[in-house]
Coordinates of C-alpha atoms in Angstrom, one line a residue:
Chain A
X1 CA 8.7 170.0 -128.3
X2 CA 12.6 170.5 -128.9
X3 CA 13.4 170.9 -124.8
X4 CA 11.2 168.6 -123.3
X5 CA 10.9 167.9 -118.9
X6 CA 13.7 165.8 -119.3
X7 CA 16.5 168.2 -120.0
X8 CA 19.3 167.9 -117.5
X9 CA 18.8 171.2 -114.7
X10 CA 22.1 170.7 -113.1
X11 CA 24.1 171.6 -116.8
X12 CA 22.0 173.9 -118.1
X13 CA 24.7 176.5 -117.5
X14 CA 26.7 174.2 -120.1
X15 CA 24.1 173.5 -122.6
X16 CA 25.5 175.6 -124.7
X17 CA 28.8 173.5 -125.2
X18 CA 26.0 170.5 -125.7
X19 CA 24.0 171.4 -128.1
X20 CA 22.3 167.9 -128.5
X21 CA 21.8 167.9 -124.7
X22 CA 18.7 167.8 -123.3
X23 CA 17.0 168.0 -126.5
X24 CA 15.0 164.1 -126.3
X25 CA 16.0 161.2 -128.2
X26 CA 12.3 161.1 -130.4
X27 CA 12.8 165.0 -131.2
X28 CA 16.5 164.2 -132.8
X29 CA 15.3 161.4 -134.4
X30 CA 12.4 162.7 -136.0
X31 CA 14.5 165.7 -137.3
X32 CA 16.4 163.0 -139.2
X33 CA 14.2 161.5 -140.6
X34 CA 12.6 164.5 -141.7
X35 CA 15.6 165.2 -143.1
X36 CA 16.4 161.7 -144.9
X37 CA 12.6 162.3 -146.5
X38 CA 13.3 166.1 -148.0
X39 CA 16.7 165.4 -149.5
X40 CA 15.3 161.7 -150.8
X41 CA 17.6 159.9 -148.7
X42 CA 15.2 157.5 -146.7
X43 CA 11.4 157.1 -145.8
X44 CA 11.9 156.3 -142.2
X45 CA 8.7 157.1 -140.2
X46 CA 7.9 156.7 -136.4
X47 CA 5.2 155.2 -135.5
X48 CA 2.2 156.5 -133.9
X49 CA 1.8 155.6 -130.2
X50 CA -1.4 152.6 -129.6
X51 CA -4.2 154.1 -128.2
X52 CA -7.6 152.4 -127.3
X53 CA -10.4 154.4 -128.0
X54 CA -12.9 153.8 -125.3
X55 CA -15.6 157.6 -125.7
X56 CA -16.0 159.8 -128.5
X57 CA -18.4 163.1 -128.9
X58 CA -18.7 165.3 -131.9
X59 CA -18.1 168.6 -131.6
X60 CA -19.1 171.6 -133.9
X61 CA -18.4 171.3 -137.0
X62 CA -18.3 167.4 -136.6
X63 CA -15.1 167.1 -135.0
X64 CA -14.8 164.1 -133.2
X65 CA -13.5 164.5 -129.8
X66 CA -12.1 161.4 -128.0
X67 CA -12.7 161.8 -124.1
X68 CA -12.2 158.5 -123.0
X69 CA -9.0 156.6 -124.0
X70 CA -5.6 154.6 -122.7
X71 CA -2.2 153.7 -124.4
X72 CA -1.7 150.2 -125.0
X73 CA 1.8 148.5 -125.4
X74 CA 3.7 148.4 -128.6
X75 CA 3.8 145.2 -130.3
X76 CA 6.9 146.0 -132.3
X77 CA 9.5 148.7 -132.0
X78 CA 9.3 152.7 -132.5
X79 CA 10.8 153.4 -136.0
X80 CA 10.5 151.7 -139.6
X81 CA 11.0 152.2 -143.0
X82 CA 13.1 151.4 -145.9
X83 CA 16.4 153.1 -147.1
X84 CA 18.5 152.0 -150.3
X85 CA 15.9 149.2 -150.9
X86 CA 16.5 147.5 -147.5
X87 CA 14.0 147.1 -144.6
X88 CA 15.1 149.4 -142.0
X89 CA 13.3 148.7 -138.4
X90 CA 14.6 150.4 -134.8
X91 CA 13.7 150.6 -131.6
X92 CA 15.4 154.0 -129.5
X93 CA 16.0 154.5 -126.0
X94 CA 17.4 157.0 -123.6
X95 CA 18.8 156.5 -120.0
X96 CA 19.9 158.6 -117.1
X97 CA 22.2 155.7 -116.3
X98 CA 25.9 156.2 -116.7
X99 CA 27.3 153.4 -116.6
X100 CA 24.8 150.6 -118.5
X101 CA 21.9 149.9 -120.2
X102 CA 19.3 147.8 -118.5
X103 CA 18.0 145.8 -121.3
X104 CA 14.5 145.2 -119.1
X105 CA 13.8 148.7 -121.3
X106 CA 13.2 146.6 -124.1
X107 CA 10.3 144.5 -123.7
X108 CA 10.5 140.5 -124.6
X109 CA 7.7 140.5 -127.6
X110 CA 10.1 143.4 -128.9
X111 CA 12.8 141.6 -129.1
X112 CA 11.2 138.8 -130.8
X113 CA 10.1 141.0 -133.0
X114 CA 13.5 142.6 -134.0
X115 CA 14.5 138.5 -134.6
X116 CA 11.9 138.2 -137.0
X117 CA 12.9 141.0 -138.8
X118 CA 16.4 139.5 -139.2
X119 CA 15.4 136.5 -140.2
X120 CA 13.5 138.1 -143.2
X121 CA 16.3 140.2 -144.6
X122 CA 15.8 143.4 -142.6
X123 CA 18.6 145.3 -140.7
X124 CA 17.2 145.9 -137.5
X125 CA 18.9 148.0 -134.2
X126 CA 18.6 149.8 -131.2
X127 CA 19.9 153.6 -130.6
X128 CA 20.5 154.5 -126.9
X129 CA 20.6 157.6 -125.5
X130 CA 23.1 158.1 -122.5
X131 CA 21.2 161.4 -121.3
X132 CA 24.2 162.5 -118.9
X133 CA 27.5 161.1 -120.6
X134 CA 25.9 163.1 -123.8
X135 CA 26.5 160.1 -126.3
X136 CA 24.1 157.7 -128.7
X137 CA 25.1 154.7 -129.6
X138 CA 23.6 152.0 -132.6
X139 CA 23.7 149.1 -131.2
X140 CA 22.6 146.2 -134.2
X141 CA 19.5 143.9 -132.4
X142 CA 21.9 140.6 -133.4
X143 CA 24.2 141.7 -130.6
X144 CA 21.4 142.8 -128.1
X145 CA 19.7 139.5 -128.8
X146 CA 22.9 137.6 -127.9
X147 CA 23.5 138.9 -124.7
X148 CA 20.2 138.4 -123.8
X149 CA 20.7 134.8 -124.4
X150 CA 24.2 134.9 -122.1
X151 CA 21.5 136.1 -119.8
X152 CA 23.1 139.2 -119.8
X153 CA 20.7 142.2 -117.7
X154 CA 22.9 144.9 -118.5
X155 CA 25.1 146.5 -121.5
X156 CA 27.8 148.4 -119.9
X157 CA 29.1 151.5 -121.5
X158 CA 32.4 149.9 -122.6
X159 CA 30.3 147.6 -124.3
X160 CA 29.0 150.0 -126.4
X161 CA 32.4 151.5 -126.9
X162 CA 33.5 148.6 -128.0
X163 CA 30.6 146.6 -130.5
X164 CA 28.3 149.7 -131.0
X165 CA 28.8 152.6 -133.1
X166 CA 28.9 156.0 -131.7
X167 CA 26.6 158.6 -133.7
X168 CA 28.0 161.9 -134.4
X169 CA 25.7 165.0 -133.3
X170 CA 25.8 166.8 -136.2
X171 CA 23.4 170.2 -137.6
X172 CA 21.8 168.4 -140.7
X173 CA 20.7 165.5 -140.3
X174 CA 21.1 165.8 -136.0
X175 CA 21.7 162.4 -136.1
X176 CA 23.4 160.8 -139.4
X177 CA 22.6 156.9 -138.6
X178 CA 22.0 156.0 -141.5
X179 CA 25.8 156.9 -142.2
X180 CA 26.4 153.8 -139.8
X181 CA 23.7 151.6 -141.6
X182 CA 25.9 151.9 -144.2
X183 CA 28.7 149.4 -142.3
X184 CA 26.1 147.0 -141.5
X185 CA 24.5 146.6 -145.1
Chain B
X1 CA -14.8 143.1 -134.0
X2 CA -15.5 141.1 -136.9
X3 CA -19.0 141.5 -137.5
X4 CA -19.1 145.8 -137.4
X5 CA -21.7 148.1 -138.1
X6 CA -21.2 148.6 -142.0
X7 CA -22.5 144.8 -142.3
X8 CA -25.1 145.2 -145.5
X9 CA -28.3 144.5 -143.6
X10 CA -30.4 143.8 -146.8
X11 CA -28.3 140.8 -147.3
X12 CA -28.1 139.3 -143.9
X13 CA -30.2 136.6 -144.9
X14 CA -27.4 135.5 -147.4
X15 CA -24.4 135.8 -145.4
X16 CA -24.1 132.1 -145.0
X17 CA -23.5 132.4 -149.2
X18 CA -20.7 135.2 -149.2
X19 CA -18.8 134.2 -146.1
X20 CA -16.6 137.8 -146.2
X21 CA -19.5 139.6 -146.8
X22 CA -19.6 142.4 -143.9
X23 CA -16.9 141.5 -142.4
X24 CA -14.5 144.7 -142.6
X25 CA -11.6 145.0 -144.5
X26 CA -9.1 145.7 -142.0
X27 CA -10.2 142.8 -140.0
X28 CA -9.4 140.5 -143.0
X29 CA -6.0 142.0 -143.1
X30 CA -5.3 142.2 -139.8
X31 CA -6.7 138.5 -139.2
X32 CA -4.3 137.6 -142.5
X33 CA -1.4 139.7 -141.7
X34 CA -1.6 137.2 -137.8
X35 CA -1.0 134.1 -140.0
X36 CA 1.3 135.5 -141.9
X37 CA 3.4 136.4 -138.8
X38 CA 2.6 132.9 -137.3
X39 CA 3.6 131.3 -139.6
X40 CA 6.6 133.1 -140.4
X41 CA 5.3 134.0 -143.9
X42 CA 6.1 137.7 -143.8
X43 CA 5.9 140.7 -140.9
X44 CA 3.4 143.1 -141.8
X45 CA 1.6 145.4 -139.4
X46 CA -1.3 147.8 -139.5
X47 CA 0.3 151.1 -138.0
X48 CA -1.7 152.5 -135.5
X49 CA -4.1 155.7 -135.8
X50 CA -2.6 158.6 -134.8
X51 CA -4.0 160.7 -132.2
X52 CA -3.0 164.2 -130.7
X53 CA -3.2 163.7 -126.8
X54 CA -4.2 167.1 -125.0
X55 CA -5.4 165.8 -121.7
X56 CA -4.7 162.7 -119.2
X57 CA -5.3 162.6 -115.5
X58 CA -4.1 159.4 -113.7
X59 CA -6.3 156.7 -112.6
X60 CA -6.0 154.2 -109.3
X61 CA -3.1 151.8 -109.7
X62 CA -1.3 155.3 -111.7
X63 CA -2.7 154.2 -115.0
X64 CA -3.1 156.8 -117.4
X65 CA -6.4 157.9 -119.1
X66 CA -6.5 160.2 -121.8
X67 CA -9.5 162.9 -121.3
X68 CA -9.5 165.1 -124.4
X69 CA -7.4 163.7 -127.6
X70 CA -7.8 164.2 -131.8
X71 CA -7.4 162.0 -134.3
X72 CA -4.9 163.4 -136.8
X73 CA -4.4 162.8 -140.0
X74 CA -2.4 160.1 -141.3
X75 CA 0.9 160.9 -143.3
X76 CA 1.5 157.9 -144.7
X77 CA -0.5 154.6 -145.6
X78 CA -2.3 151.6 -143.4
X79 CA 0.3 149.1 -143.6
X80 CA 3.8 148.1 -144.0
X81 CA 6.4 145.4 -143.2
X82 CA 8.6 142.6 -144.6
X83 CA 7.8 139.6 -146.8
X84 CA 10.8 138.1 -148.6
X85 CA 13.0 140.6 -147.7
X86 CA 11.6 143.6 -149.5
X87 CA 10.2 146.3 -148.2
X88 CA 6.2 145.9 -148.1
X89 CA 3.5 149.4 -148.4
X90 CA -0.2 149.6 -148.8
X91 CA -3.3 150.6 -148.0
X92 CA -6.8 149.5 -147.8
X93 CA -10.2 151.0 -148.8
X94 CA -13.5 149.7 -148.7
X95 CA -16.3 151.6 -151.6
X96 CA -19.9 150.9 -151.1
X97 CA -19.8 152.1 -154.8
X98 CA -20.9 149.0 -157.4
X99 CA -19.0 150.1 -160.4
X100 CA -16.2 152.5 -159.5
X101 CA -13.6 153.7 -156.9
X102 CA -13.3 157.4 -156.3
X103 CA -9.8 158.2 -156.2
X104 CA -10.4 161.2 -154.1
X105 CA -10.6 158.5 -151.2
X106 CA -6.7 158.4 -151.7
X107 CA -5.4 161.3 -150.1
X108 CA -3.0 163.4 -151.9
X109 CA 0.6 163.0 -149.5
X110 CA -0.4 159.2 -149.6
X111 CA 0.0 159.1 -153.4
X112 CA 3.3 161.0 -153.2
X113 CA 4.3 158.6 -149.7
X114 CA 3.4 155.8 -152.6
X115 CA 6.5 157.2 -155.2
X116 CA 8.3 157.2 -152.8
X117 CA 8.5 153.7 -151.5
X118 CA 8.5 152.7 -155.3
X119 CA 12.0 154.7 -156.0
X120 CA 13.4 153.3 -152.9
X121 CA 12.8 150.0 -154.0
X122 CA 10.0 148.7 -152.3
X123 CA 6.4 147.3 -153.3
X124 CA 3.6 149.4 -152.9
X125 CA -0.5 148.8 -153.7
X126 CA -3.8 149.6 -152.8
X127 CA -6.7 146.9 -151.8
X128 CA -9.8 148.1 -152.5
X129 CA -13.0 146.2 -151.4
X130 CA -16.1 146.4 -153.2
X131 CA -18.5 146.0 -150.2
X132 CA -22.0 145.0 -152.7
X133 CA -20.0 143.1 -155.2
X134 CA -18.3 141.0 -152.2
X135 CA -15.0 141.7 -154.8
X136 CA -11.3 142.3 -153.4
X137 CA -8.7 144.0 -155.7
X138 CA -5.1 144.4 -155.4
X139 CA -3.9 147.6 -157.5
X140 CA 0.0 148.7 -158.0
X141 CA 0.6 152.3 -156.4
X142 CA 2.5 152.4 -160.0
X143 CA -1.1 152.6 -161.9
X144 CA -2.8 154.1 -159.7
X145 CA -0.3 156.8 -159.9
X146 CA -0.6 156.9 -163.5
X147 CA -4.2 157.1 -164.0
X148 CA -3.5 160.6 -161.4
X149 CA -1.3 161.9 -163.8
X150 CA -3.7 161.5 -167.0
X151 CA -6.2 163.4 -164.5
X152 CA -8.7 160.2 -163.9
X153 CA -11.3 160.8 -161.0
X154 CA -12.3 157.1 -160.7
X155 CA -11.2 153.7 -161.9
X156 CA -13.8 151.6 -163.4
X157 CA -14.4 148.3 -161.8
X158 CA -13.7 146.7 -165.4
X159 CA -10.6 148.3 -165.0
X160 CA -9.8 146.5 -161.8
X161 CA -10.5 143.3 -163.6
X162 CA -7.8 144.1 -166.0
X163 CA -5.4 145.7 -164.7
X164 CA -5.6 144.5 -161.3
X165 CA -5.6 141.3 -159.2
X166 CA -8.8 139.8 -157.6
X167 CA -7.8 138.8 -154.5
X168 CA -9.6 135.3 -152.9
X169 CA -11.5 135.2 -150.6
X170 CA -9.9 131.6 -148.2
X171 CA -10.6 130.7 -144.8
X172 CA -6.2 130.6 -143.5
X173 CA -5.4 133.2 -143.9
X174 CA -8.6 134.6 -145.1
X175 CA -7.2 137.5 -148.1
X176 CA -4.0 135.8 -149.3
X177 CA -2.6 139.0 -151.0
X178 CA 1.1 138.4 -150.7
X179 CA 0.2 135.5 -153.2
X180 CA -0.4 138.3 -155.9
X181 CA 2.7 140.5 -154.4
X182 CA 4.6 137.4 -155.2
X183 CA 3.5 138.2 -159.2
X184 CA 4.8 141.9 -158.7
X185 CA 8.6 141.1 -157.4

């Protein structure tokens, strides 16, 4: 699924002068960390999205089938995984805004979550997608967690400028975070 | 769900003697890796099964219901996290077998997922639970890995005994493991 609903209809004319636009956040990712796992770099994994399993049947051959079933919520964030020995633990979002982040995208219990993994020696951040400005930023969780506590509701994009890290859209790996890891170790 | 189906009916008069007994493996880890969290011991999740969605329709209140979904097949292991600031990998495997593990129950990408996490610097195991010997072992991926290489279809029980770690049985939290991952840092 490299061009998902989501891609941006009034620039498709330009797409070709964005290559990462329109392409989703989860697709670029993945591709990275498919990357970081061939050449050996990192073992970054998502993980798979909860589902509660309500109705099977078995179909021939004994395949299960599941016909009755809903998403729950996450209890922790999207990506983990470990990379130069370190504990490496993400959560990634994408926005149409253009001028902020609301940080109501992120729920509470994931916050607390990213805490926790601080507190026990792991580097843990948020990427952002700004679908129509056609920029990601890594944003470390000890910032995010900050301004929630300044009761902050939204991170504007200067913000970012200024205390995130802009990731490069690159061929291989699409997205090199791991290069900005690196400043935060 | 802590009483499930593969409870060993011929013994149900002597639960009350083998207070485990029955109770499924993942629900002793998951019930353990809940105090760990609580008690700020360590943050270790069981990664959820993943399942191919092909169908949802939406329900009342626009909740939606999956109608036709897969399970896949996993890529990597049951459970990771944090404890201590290292990077934390396993999985879990219950044998009805009384006097050895088959290691065909490990699937082949898991093993190599296992090397991995070892040469990136985190600690990674197997627990396997002899279901009619009420018996819990902790194994390092590192054997394990080994006795593949030298070709070994199975591992002895007496082999868990010495080269493994029996794991007690307690009531908080009830399988203390990271006790015996302390021995391996």
């Amino acid at each position: 699924m490299r061009y998902p609903n989501n891609i941006i209809k009034e620039n498709s004319m330009c797409l070709k002068n964005y290559k990462n636009r329109g392409m989703s956040l989860e697709s670029m990712l993945n591709d990275s960390n498919k990357y970081y796992l061939e050449y050996d770099i990192a073992v970054i994994y998502k993980k798979p999205t909860p589902i509660k399993v309500l109705e099977t049947k078995y179909k021939t051959g004994n395949k299960q089938e599941i016909t009755k079933a809903f998403y729950e919520e996450k209890s922790t964030t999207d990506y983990n995984g470990i990379y130069k020995g370190i504990y490496i633990d993400f959560e990634a979002k994408e926005t149409n805004n253009i001028s902020m982040f609301p940080i109501s995208n992120i729920h509470r219990h994931q916050i607390k979550h990213m805490e926790k993994i601080i507190n026990h020696g792991g580097i843990s951040f948020v990427i952002i997608k700004f679908n129509r400005l056609d920029k990601i930023y890594l944003l470390p969780s000890k910032i995010l967690i900050n301004l929630i506590k300044d009761n902050k509701k939204h991170i504007k994009i200067d913000y970012f400028k200024e205390k995130g890290y802009l990731i490069e859209n690159k061929i291989k790996p699409k997205l090199d975070y791991l290069k900005i890891v690196d400043k935060l170790i």
